[in-house]
Amino acid sequence: MDVSRLKRSWSLVAAHGDQVPLYFYSTLFLAYPETRQMFPTNMAGQRDRLVTALGHIVSQVDQVDQLAGYLQGLGADHRKFGVQAEHYPAVGEALVATLRHFLGDQWTEELAQDWTAAYGLVSKVMTEAAQAAEAVNPPWWVAEITGHERRAFDVAVLTLRPQYLLPFTAGQSIGVSHPAVRAWRYYSPANAPRPDGTLELHVRAAPGGAVSSRLVYGCAVGDQLHLAAPVGEGLTLWSAGSSDLLLLAAGTGLAPLRALVEQVAAEGSHRRVDLYVGARSRSEFYDGDALDKLAASYPWLRVTPVVGLDLNRPGEFVHPVDRALADGDWRSRHVFICGSDDMVSHSVAALTRSGYHAGQLHHEGLGQHWYGPAWRTAVDRPAATDDSGGAR
Ligand code: HEM
């Protein structure tokens, strides 16, 4: 198999931009209409998730060994879309038809054979992993909404009860989808695992976000959601030993960090925890009551709200990290950060300048979308393992 030929041919095809997924999906749905219901209800205008990744990954088949872990995760994760082993040849056919269409007279019998073989190898890793995962997890969990509170115009706190226990660790993220929307988005539960298995999600409706808007504006108690297996370890306590913690949260990035507080409480350990919670204005502290209750219950916990915009200082924005660094020296602690990409970058830069080292800073990968942009990192830098998830 000539891998450089595969890569070259893929970059020629990819240069056709949005035409490529359009052709791919038309071909797939025409020949195999049953696959349509696996994809989001509204695909118009959505950024393509599958086709670009598919071409890129398959044309990097020479790295299939380094990519094995990523592809196994991807294969197991594909069960949440309802994908079965028999669907792989259908996607393979649509991929080859798309390549043939865009390559025109540059399409050769050798290329056809190389693409088919490469797709076969990648599919094999994914389907075997999906089969192995069957013994461990269901493809998805059905969960009922048992609580839905609008805490701000665009923020809702949902309580969910999965039909079967969904095991996770505080700080991990779980996939969430509404059956009517069928797109998936990852959220970190705001609680440590509870005996009754319920989960609390903090959701901000993102502009244009089909899932988040549905969860905030279009859901009620009694509705059912689908959940997918937990992912990520960047925000878990696994690599923090027994050290004291500094937690920096902004917006609904509070969720996984509140879960960590609950986890520390459940461990009964003697760590000290300082939680700085940022919001643009006072009215945006949507979880004040729960935080007050935690702070009142645990003497080892201190919670500091940080209002970003100060009317007396127009044009300046105060991040939780700015306040924390002004308050003290936390270099003996592990620091967990969750918020927007900007907030995380700002925090990491400020902490690094102040002498904190990378090993004590914990956060999600920037721009992380599980198995989404991650594929580019996984493919181009197979050794990168900075994967984590969380609510934004
Ligand atoms: C070699 C085989 C395949 C590879 C490398 C692959 C790769 C990917 C990747 C990287 C994503 C993005 C995931 C995310 O954003 O969370 C994705 C999404 C998806 N894949 Fe696959 N895939 C493969 C085969 C299949 C097959 C056989 C099906 C079944 C028809 C399928 C259905 C989907 C669906 C429904 C999505 C979600 C699309 C969306 O939300 O827009 N994939 N795939």
Coordinates of N, CA and C in Angstrom, one line a residue, residues 98-308:
T98 N -16.9 8.8 -3.3 CA -16.6 10.3 -3.2 C -15.2 10.5 -3.7
L99 N -14.3 9.7 -3.4 CA -12.9 9.9 -3.9 C -12.9 9.8 -5.4
R100 N -13.6 8.8 -5.9 CA -13.6 8.6 -7.4 C -14.2 9.8 -8.1
H101 N -15.3 10.3 -7.5 CA -16.0 11.5 -8.1 C -15.0 12.7 -8.2
F102 N -14.4 13.0 -7.1 CA -13.6 14.2 -7.0 C -12.2 14.1 -7.7
L103 N -11.7 12.8 -7.8 CA -10.4 12.7 -8.4 C -10.5 12.5 -9.9
G104 N -11.7 12.3 -10.4 CA -11.9 12.2 -11.9 C -10.9 11.3 -12.5
D105 N -10.2 11.8 -13.5 CA -9.3 10.9 -14.3 C -8.0 10.6 -13.5
Q106 N -7.9 11.2 -12.3 CA -6.7 10.8 -11.5 C -7.0 9.5 -10.7
W107 N -8.2 9.1 -10.7 CA -8.6 7.9 -10.0 C -8.1 6.6 -10.7
T108 N -7.4 5.8 -10.0 CA -6.8 4.6 -10.7 C -7.2 3.3 -9.9
E109 N -7.0 2.2 -10.5 CA -7.3 0.9 -9.9 C -6.5 0.7 -8.6
E110 N -5.2 1.2 -8.7 CA -4.3 1.0 -7.6 C -4.8 1.8 -6.4
L111 N -5.2 3.1 -6.7 CA -5.7 3.9 -5.6 C -7.0 3.3 -5.0
A112 N -7.8 2.7 -5.8 CA -9.1 2.1 -5.3 C -8.7 1.0 -4.4
Q113 N -7.7 0.2 -4.7 CA -7.3 -0.9 -3.9 C -6.7 -0.4 -2.6
D114 N -5.8 0.6 -2.7 CA -5.2 1.1 -1.5 C -6.2 1.7 -0.5
W115 N -7.1 2.5 -1.0 CA -8.1 3.1 -0.1 C -9.0 2.0 0.5
T116 N -9.4 1.0 -0.2 CA -10.2 -0.1 0.3 C -9.5 -0.8 1.4
A117 N -8.2 -1.1 1.1 CA -7.4 -1.8 2.1 C -7.2 -1.0 3.4
A118 N -6.9 0.3 3.2 CA -6.7 1.2 4.4 C -7.9 1.3 5.2
Y119 N -9.1 1.5 4.5 CA -10.3 1.6 5.2 C -10.6 0.3 6.0
G120 N -10.3 -0.8 5.3 CA -10.6 -2.1 6.0 C -9.8 -2.2 7.3
L121 N -8.5 -1.8 7.3 CA -7.7 -1.9 8.5 C -8.2 -1.0 9.6
V122 N -8.6 0.2 9.3 CA -9.1 1.1 10.3 C -10.4 0.6 10.9
S123 N -11.3 0.2 10.0 CA -12.6 -0.4 10.4 C -12.4 -1.6 11.3
K124 N -11.4 -2.4 11.0 CA -11.2 -3.6 11.8 C -10.9 -3.2 13.2
V125 N -10.0 -2.3 13.4 CA -9.7 -1.9 14.8 C -10.9 -1.3 15.5
M126 N -11.7 -0.5 14.7 CA -12.9 0.1 15.4 C -14.0 -0.9 15.7
T127 N -14.2 -1.8 14.7 CA -15.3 -2.8 15.0 C -15.0 -3.8 16.0
E128 N -13.7 -4.2 16.1 CA -13.3 -5.1 17.2 C -13.5 -4.5 18.5
A129 N -13.1 -3.2 18.6 CA -13.2 -2.5 19.9 C -14.7 -2.3 20.3
A130 N -15.5 -2.1 19.3 CA -16.9 -1.9 19.5 C -17.5 -3.2 20.1
Q131 N -17.1 -4.3 19.5 CA -17.5 -5.6 20.0 C -17.1 -5.9 21.4
A132 N -15.8 -5.5 21.7 CA -15.3 -5.8 23.0 C -16.0 -4.9 24.0
A133 N -16.4 -3.7 23.6 CA -17.1 -2.8 24.5 C -18.5 -3.3 24.9
E134 N -19.1 -4.1 24.0 CA -20.4 -4.6 24.3 C -20.5 -5.3 25.6
A135 N -19.4 -6.0 26.0 CA -19.4 -6.7 27.3 C -19.2 -5.8 28.5
V136 N -18.9 -4.5 28.2 CA -18.6 -3.6 29.3 C -19.7 -2.6 29.6
N137 N -20.2 -2.0 28.5 CA -21.2 -0.9 28.6 C -22.3 -1.1 27.6
P138 N -23.5 -0.6 27.9 CA -24.5 -0.5 26.8 C -24.0 0.6 25.8
P139 N -24.6 0.6 24.6 CA -24.2 1.6 23.6 C -24.5 3.0 24.1
W140 N -25.6 3.1 24.8 CA -26.0 4.4 25.4 C -27.0 4.1 26.6
W141 N -27.1 5.0 27.5 CA -28.0 4.9 28.6 C -29.2 5.8 28.3
V142 N -30.4 5.3 28.6 CA -31.6 6.2 28.6 C -31.7 6.8 30.0
A143 N -31.9 8.1 30.0 CA -32.1 8.8 31.3 C -33.3 9.7 31.3
E144 N -34.0 9.7 32.5 CA -35.2 10.6 32.6 C -34.8 11.9 33.2
I145 N -35.3 13.0 32.8 CA -35.1 14.3 33.4 C -36.0 14.3 34.6
T146 N -35.4 14.4 35.8 CA -36.3 14.4 37.0 C -36.2 15.8 37.7
G147 N -35.4 16.7 37.1 CA -35.4 18.1 37.6 C -34.9 19.0 36.5
H148 N -35.5 20.1 36.3 CA -35.1 21.1 35.3 C -35.3 22.5 35.8
E149 N -34.3 23.2 36.2 CA -34.4 24.5 36.7 C -33.7 25.5 35.9
R150 N -34.4 26.6 35.4 CA -33.7 27.6 34.7 C -33.1 28.6 35.7
R151 N -31.8 28.6 35.8 CA -31.1 29.4 36.9 C -30.7 30.8 36.3
A152 N -30.7 30.9 35.0 CA -30.4 32.2 34.4 C -31.1 32.1 33.0
F153 N -31.1 33.2 32.3 CA -31.9 33.1 31.0 C -31.4 32.0 30.1
D154 N -30.1 31.8 30.1 CA -29.5 30.8 29.2 C -28.8 29.6 29.9
V155 N -29.1 29.5 31.2 CA -28.5 28.4 32.0 C -29.6 27.6 32.7
A156 N -29.5 26.2 32.5 CA -30.4 25.3 33.2 C -29.6 24.3 34.0
V157 N -30.1 23.9 35.1 CA -29.5 22.8 35.9 C -30.5 21.6 35.8
L158 N -30.0 20.5 35.2 CA -30.8 19.4 35.0 C -30.4 18.2 36.0
T159 N -31.4 17.6 36.5 CA -31.1 16.3 37.3 C -31.6 15.2 36.4
L160 N -30.8 14.2 36.2 CA -31.1 13.0 35.4 C -31.0 11.7 36.2
R161 N -32.0 10.8 35.8 CA -31.9 9.5 36.4 C -31.7 8.5 35.3
P162 N -30.5 7.9 35.1 CA -30.3 6.9 34.1 C -31.0 5.6 34.5
Q163 N -31.6 4.9 33.5 CA -32.3 3.7 33.8 C -31.4 2.6 34.4
Y164 N -30.1 2.6 34.0 CA -29.1 1.7 34.6 C -28.0 2.6 35.1
L165 N -27.3 2.1 36.1 CA -26.2 2.9 36.7 C -25.2 3.2 35.6
L166 N -24.8 4.5 35.6 CA -23.8 4.9 34.7 C -22.5 5.3 35.5
P167 N -21.6 4.4 35.5 CA -20.4 4.6 36.4 C -19.5 5.7 35.8
F168 N -19.1 6.6 36.6 CA -18.1 7.7 36.2 C -17.3 8.1 37.4
T169 N -16.3 8.9 37.1 CA -15.4 9.5 38.2 C -15.6 11.0 38.1
A170 N -15.7 11.6 39.3 CA -15.8 13.1 39.3 C -14.8 13.7 38.4
G171 N -15.2 14.7 37.6 CA -14.3 15.4 36.7 C -14.4 14.8 35.3
Q172 N -14.9 13.6 35.1 CA -15.1 13.1 33.7 C -16.3 13.7 33.0
S173 N -16.4 13.5 31.7 CA -17.5 14.0 31.0 C -18.3 12.8 30.4
I174 N -19.6 13.1 30.2 CA -20.4 12.0 29.6 C -21.1 12.6 28.4
G175 N -21.4 11.8 27.4 CA -22.0 12.3 26.2 C -23.5 12.5 26.5
V176 N -24.1 13.5 25.9 CA -25.6 13.7 26.1 C -26.2 14.1 24.8
S177 N -27.3 13.4 24.5 CA -28.0 13.7 23.2 C -29.5 13.7 23.5
H178 N -30.3 14.5 22.8 CA -31.7 14.5 22.9 C -32.2 13.7 21.6
P179 N -33.1 12.7 21.8 CA -33.4 11.8 20.7 C -34.0 12.6 19.5
A180 N -34.6 13.8 19.7 CA -35.1 14.5 18.6 C -34.0 15.3 17.8
V181 N -32.9 15.5 18.4 CA -31.8 16.3 17.8 C -30.7 15.4 17.2
R182 N -30.4 14.3 18.0 CA -29.5 13.3 17.6 C -28.0 13.8 17.5
A183 N -27.7 15.0 17.8 CA -26.3 15.4 17.9 C -25.9 15.1 19.3
W184 N -24.6 15.0 19.5 CA -24.1 14.7 20.9 C -23.2 15.8 21.4
R185 N -23.2 16.0 22.7 CA -22.4 17.0 23.3 C -21.9 16.5 24.6
Y186 N -20.7 16.8 25.1 CA -20.2 16.3 26.3 C -20.4 17.2 27.5
Y187 N -20.8 16.7 28.6 CA -21.0 17.6 29.8 C -20.4 16.8 31.0
S188 N -19.8 17.6 31.9 CA -19.3 16.9 33.2 C -20.4 17.0 34.2
P189 N -20.8 15.9 34.8 CA -21.7 16.0 36.0 C -21.1 16.9 37.0
A190 N -22.0 17.7 37.7 CA -21.6 18.6 38.8 C -21.5 17.9 40.1
N191 N -21.8 16.6 40.1 CA -21.7 15.8 41.4 C -20.8 14.7 41.3
A192 N -20.3 14.2 42.5 CA -19.6 13.0 42.5 C -20.6 11.9 42.4
P193 N -20.2 10.6 42.1 CA -21.2 9.6 41.9 C -22.1 9.4 43.2
R194 N -23.4 9.3 43.0 CA -24.3 9.2 44.1 C -24.9 7.8 44.3
P195 N -25.3 7.4 45.5 CA -25.8 6.1 45.6 C -27.0 5.8 44.7
D196 N -27.9 6.9 44.5 CA -29.1 6.7 43.6 C -28.8 6.8 42.1
G197 N -27.5 7.1 41.8 CA -27.1 7.1 40.4 C -27.5 8.4 39.6
T198 N -28.1 9.3 40.3 CA -28.6 10.5 39.6 C -27.4 11.4 39.3
L199 N -27.6 12.3 38.2 CA -26.5 13.2 37.8 C -27.1 14.6 37.7
E200 N -26.2 15.6 38.0 CA -26.7 17.0 37.8 C -25.8 17.6 36.7
L201 N -26.5 18.1 35.7 CA -25.8 18.8 34.6 C -26.0 20.3 34.6
H202 N -25.0 21.1 34.4 CA -25.1 22.5 34.2 C -24.9 22.9 32.8
V203 N -26.0 23.4 32.2 CA -25.9 23.6 30.7 C -26.2 25.1 30.4
R204 N -25.3 25.6 29.6 CA -25.5 27.0 29.0 C -25.9 26.8 27.6
A205 N -26.9 27.4 27.1 CA -27.3 27.3 25.7 C -26.3 28.1 24.9
A206 N -25.5 27.4 24.1 CA -24.5 28.0 23.2 C -25.2 28.5 21.9
P207 N -24.8 29.7 21.4 CA -25.5 30.1 20.2 C -25.3 29.1 19.1
G208 N -26.4 28.7 18.5 CA -26.3 27.7 17.4 C -26.1 26.3 17.9
G209 N -26.0 26.1 19.2 CA -25.8 24.7 19.7 C -27.1 24.0 19.8
A210 N -27.3 23.0 18.9 CA -28.6 22.3 18.9 C -28.9 21.6 20.2
V211 N -27.9 20.9 20.7 CA -28.1 20.1 22.0 C -28.3 21.0 23.2
S212 N -27.4 21.9 23.3 CA -27.5 22.8 24.5 C -28.8 23.6 24.5
S213 N -29.2 24.1 23.4 CA -30.4 24.9 23.3 C -31.6 24.1 23.7
R214 N -31.6 22.8 23.2 CA -32.7 21.9 23.4 C -32.8 21.6 24.9
L215 N -31.6 21.4 25.5 CA -31.6 21.1 27.0 C -32.0 22.2 27.8
V216 N -31.7 23.5 27.4 CA -32.1 24.6 28.2 C -33.5 25.0 28.0
Y217 N -33.9 25.2 26.7 CA -35.2 25.8 26.3 C -36.2 24.8 26.0
G218 N -35.8 23.5 25.6 CA -36.8 22.6 25.0 C -37.0 21.3 25.7
C219 N -36.7 21.3 27.0 CA -36.8 20.0 27.8 C -37.6 20.3 29.1
A220 N -38.2 19.2 29.6 CA -39.0 19.3 30.8 C -38.9 18.1 31.6
V221 N -39.3 18.1 32.9 CA -39.2 16.9 33.7 C -40.1 15.8 33.0
G222 N -39.6 14.6 33.0 CA -40.3 13.5 32.4 C -39.7 13.2 31.0
D223 N -39.0 14.1 30.4 CA -38.4 13.8 29.0 C -37.3 12.8 29.2
Q224 N -37.0 12.2 28.1 CA -35.8 11.2 28.1 C -34.7 11.8 27.3
L225 N -33.5 11.5 27.8 CA -32.3 11.8 27.0 C -31.4 10.6 26.9
H226 N -30.5 10.6 26.0 CA -29.5 9.5 25.8 C -28.2 10.0 26.4
L227 N -27.5 9.1 27.1 CA -26.2 9.4 27.7 C -25.2 8.4 27.1
A228 N -23.9 8.8 27.0 CA -22.9 7.9 26.5 C -21.8 7.8 27.5
A229 N -21.0 6.7 27.4 CA -20.0 6.4 28.4 C -19.1 7.5 28.7
P230 N -18.6 7.6 30.0 CA -17.8 8.7 30.4 C -16.4 8.7 29.7
V231 N -15.8 9.9 29.5 CA -14.5 10.0 28.9 C -13.7 11.0 29.7
G232 N -12.4 10.9 29.5 CA -11.5 12.0 30.0 C -11.0 11.8 31.4
E233 N -9.7 12.2 31.5 CA -9.1 12.1 32.9 C -8.4 13.4 33.3
G234 N -8.4 14.3 32.4 CA -7.7 15.6 32.7 C -8.2 16.3 33.9
L235 N -9.5 16.2 34.2 CA -10.0 16.9 35.4 C -10.3 15.9 36.5
T236 N -9.8 14.7 36.5 CA -10.1 13.8 37.6 C -8.9 14.0 38.6
L237 N -9.1 13.5 39.8 CA -8.1 13.6 40.9 C -7.0 12.5 40.7
W238 N -7.1 11.7 39.7 CA -6.2 10.6 39.6 C -4.7 11.0 39.6
S239 N -4.3 12.1 39.0 CA -2.9 12.4 39.0 C -2.6 13.5 40.0
A240 N -3.4 13.8 41.0 CA -3.2 14.9 41.9 C -2.7 14.4 43.3
G241 N -2.4 13.1 43.4 CA -2.0 12.5 44.6 C -2.9 12.9 45.8
S242 N -2.3 13.3 46.9 CA -3.2 13.7 48.0 C -3.0 15.1 48.3
S243 N -2.5 15.9 47.3 CA -2.2 17.3 47.6 C -3.4 18.2 47.8
D244 N -3.2 19.3 48.4 CA -4.3 20.3 48.5 C -4.6 20.8 47.1
L245 N -5.8 21.4 47.0 CA -6.2 21.8 45.6 C -6.6 23.3 45.5
L246 N -6.3 23.9 44.4 CA -6.8 25.2 44.0 C -7.7 24.9 42.8
L247 N -9.0 25.3 42.8 CA -9.9 25.0 41.7 C -10.4 26.4 41.1
L248 N -10.2 26.6 39.8 CA -10.6 27.8 39.2 C -11.7 27.5 38.2
A249 N -12.8 28.1 38.4 CA -14.0 27.8 37.5 C -14.5 29.1 36.9
A250 N -15.0 29.0 35.7 CA -15.8 30.2 35.1 C -17.0 29.6 34.5
G251 N -18.2 30.3 34.7 CA -19.4 29.9 34.0 C -19.8 28.5 34.5
T252 N -20.3 27.7 33.5 CA -20.7 26.3 33.8 C -19.5 25.4 33.9
G253 N -18.3 25.9 33.7 CA -17.1 25.2 34.0 C -17.0 24.8 35.5
L254 N -17.9 25.4 36.2 CA -18.0 25.1 37.7 C -18.3 23.6 37.9
A255 N -19.1 23.0 36.9 CA -19.7 21.7 37.2 C -18.6 20.6 37.6
P256 N -17.6 20.4 36.8 CA -16.7 19.3 37.2 C -15.9 19.6 38.5
L257 N -15.7 20.9 38.7 CA -14.9 21.3 39.9 C -15.8 21.2 41.2
R258 N -17.1 21.4 41.0 CA -18.0 21.1 42.2 C -18.0 19.6 42.5
A259 N -17.9 18.8 41.4 CA -17.9 17.4 41.6 C -16.6 17.0 42.3
L260 N -15.5 17.7 42.0 CA -14.3 17.3 42.7 C -14.4 17.6 44.2
V261 N -15.1 18.8 44.6 CA -15.3 19.1 46.0 C -16.1 18.0 46.6
E262 N -17.1 17.5 46.0 CA -17.9 16.4 46.5 C -17.1 15.1 46.7
Q263 N -16.2 14.9 45.7 CA -15.3 13.8 45.7 C -14.4 13.8 46.9
V264 N -13.8 15.0 47.2 CA -12.9 15.1 48.3 C -13.7 14.9 49.6
A265 N -14.9 15.4 49.7 CA -15.8 15.2 50.9 C -16.1 13.7 51.0
A266 N -16.3 13.0 49.9 CA -16.6 11.5 50.0 C -15.4 10.8 50.5
E267 N -14.2 11.2 50.0 CA -13.0 10.5 50.4 C -12.7 10.6 51.9
G268 N -13.2 11.7 52.5 CA -12.9 12.0 53.9 C -11.5 12.3 54.1
S269 N -10.8 12.8 53.0 CA -9.4 13.1 53.1 C -9.2 14.5 53.8
H270 N -8.0 14.8 54.1 CA -7.8 16.1 54.9 C -7.2 17.2 54.0
R271 N -7.5 17.1 52.7 CA -6.9 18.2 51.8 C -7.6 19.5 52.1
R272 N -6.9 20.6 51.8 CA -7.5 21.9 51.8 C -7.9 22.2 50.4
V273 N -9.1 22.8 50.2 CA -9.6 23.1 48.8 C -10.0 24.5 48.8
D274 N -9.5 25.3 47.8 CA -10.0 26.6 47.6 C -10.6 26.7 46.2
L275 N -11.8 27.1 46.2 CA -12.5 27.2 44.9 C -12.8 28.6 44.5
Y276 N -12.3 29.1 43.4 CA -12.6 30.5 42.9 C -13.6 30.3 41.8
V277 N -14.7 31.0 41.9 CA -15.8 30.8 40.9 C -16.0 32.1 40.2
G278 N -15.8 32.2 38.9 CA -15.9 33.4 38.1 C -17.2 33.5 37.4
A279 N -17.7 34.7 37.3 CA -18.9 35.0 36.4 C -18.8 36.5 36.0
R280 N -19.4 36.8 34.9 CA -19.2 38.2 34.4 C -19.8 39.2 35.3
S281 N -21.0 38.9 35.8 CA -21.7 39.8 36.8 C -22.3 39.0 37.9
R282 N -22.7 39.7 38.9 CA -23.2 39.1 40.2 C -24.4 38.2 39.9
S283 N -25.3 38.6 38.9 CA -26.5 37.9 38.6 C -26.2 36.5 37.9
E284 N -24.9 36.3 37.5 CA -24.6 35.1 36.7 C -24.1 34.0 37.6
F285 N -24.0 34.2 38.9 CA -23.7 33.1 39.8 C -24.9 32.2 40.0
Y286 N -25.0 31.2 39.1 CA -26.3 30.5 39.1 C -26.3 29.4 40.1
D287 N -25.2 29.1 40.8 CA -25.2 27.9 41.7 C -24.9 28.3 43.2
G288 N -25.2 29.6 43.5 CA -24.7 30.1 44.8 C -25.2 29.3 46.0
D289 N -26.5 28.8 46.0 CA -27.0 28.1 47.1 C -26.3 26.8 47.4
A290 N -26.0 26.1 46.3 CA -25.3 24.8 46.5 C -23.9 25.1 47.0
L291 N -23.2 26.1 46.5 CA -21.9 26.4 47.0 C -21.8 26.9 48.4
D292 N -22.8 27.7 48.8 CA -22.9 28.2 50.2 C -23.1 27.0 51.1
K293 N -23.9 26.0 50.7 CA -24.1 24.8 51.5 C -22.9 24.0 51.7
L294 N -22.1 23.8 50.6 CA -20.9 23.1 50.7 C -19.9 23.8 51.6
A295 N -19.8 25.1 51.4 CA -18.8 25.9 52.2 C -19.1 25.8 53.7
A296 N -20.5 25.8 54.0 CA -20.9 25.8 55.4 C -20.7 24.4 56.0
S297 N -20.6 23.3 55.1 CA -20.5 22.0 55.7 C -19.1 21.5 55.9
Y298 N -18.1 22.1 55.1 CA -16.8 21.6 55.2 C -15.8 22.7 55.6
P299 N -15.1 22.5 56.7 CA -14.2 23.5 57.1 C -12.9 23.6 56.3
W300 N -12.6 22.5 55.5 CA -11.4 22.5 54.6 C -11.7 23.2 53.3
L301 N -12.9 23.7 53.1 CA -13.3 24.3 51.8 C -13.5 25.8 51.9
R302 N -12.9 26.6 51.0 CA -13.2 28.0 51.0 C -13.6 28.4 49.5
V303 N -14.8 29.0 49.4 CA -15.3 29.4 48.1 C -15.2 30.9 47.9
T304 N -14.6 31.4 46.8 CA -14.5 32.8 46.6 C -15.2 33.1 45.3
P305 N -16.3 33.9 45.3 CA -16.8 34.3 44.0 C -16.0 35.5 43.4
V306 N -15.8 35.5 42.1 CA -15.1 36.5 41.4 C -15.9 37.1 40.3
V307 N -16.3 38.4 40.5 CA -17.1 39.1 39.5 C -16.2 39.6 38.4
G308 N -16.4 39.2 37.2 CA -15.4 39.6 36.1 C -15.4 41.1 35.8

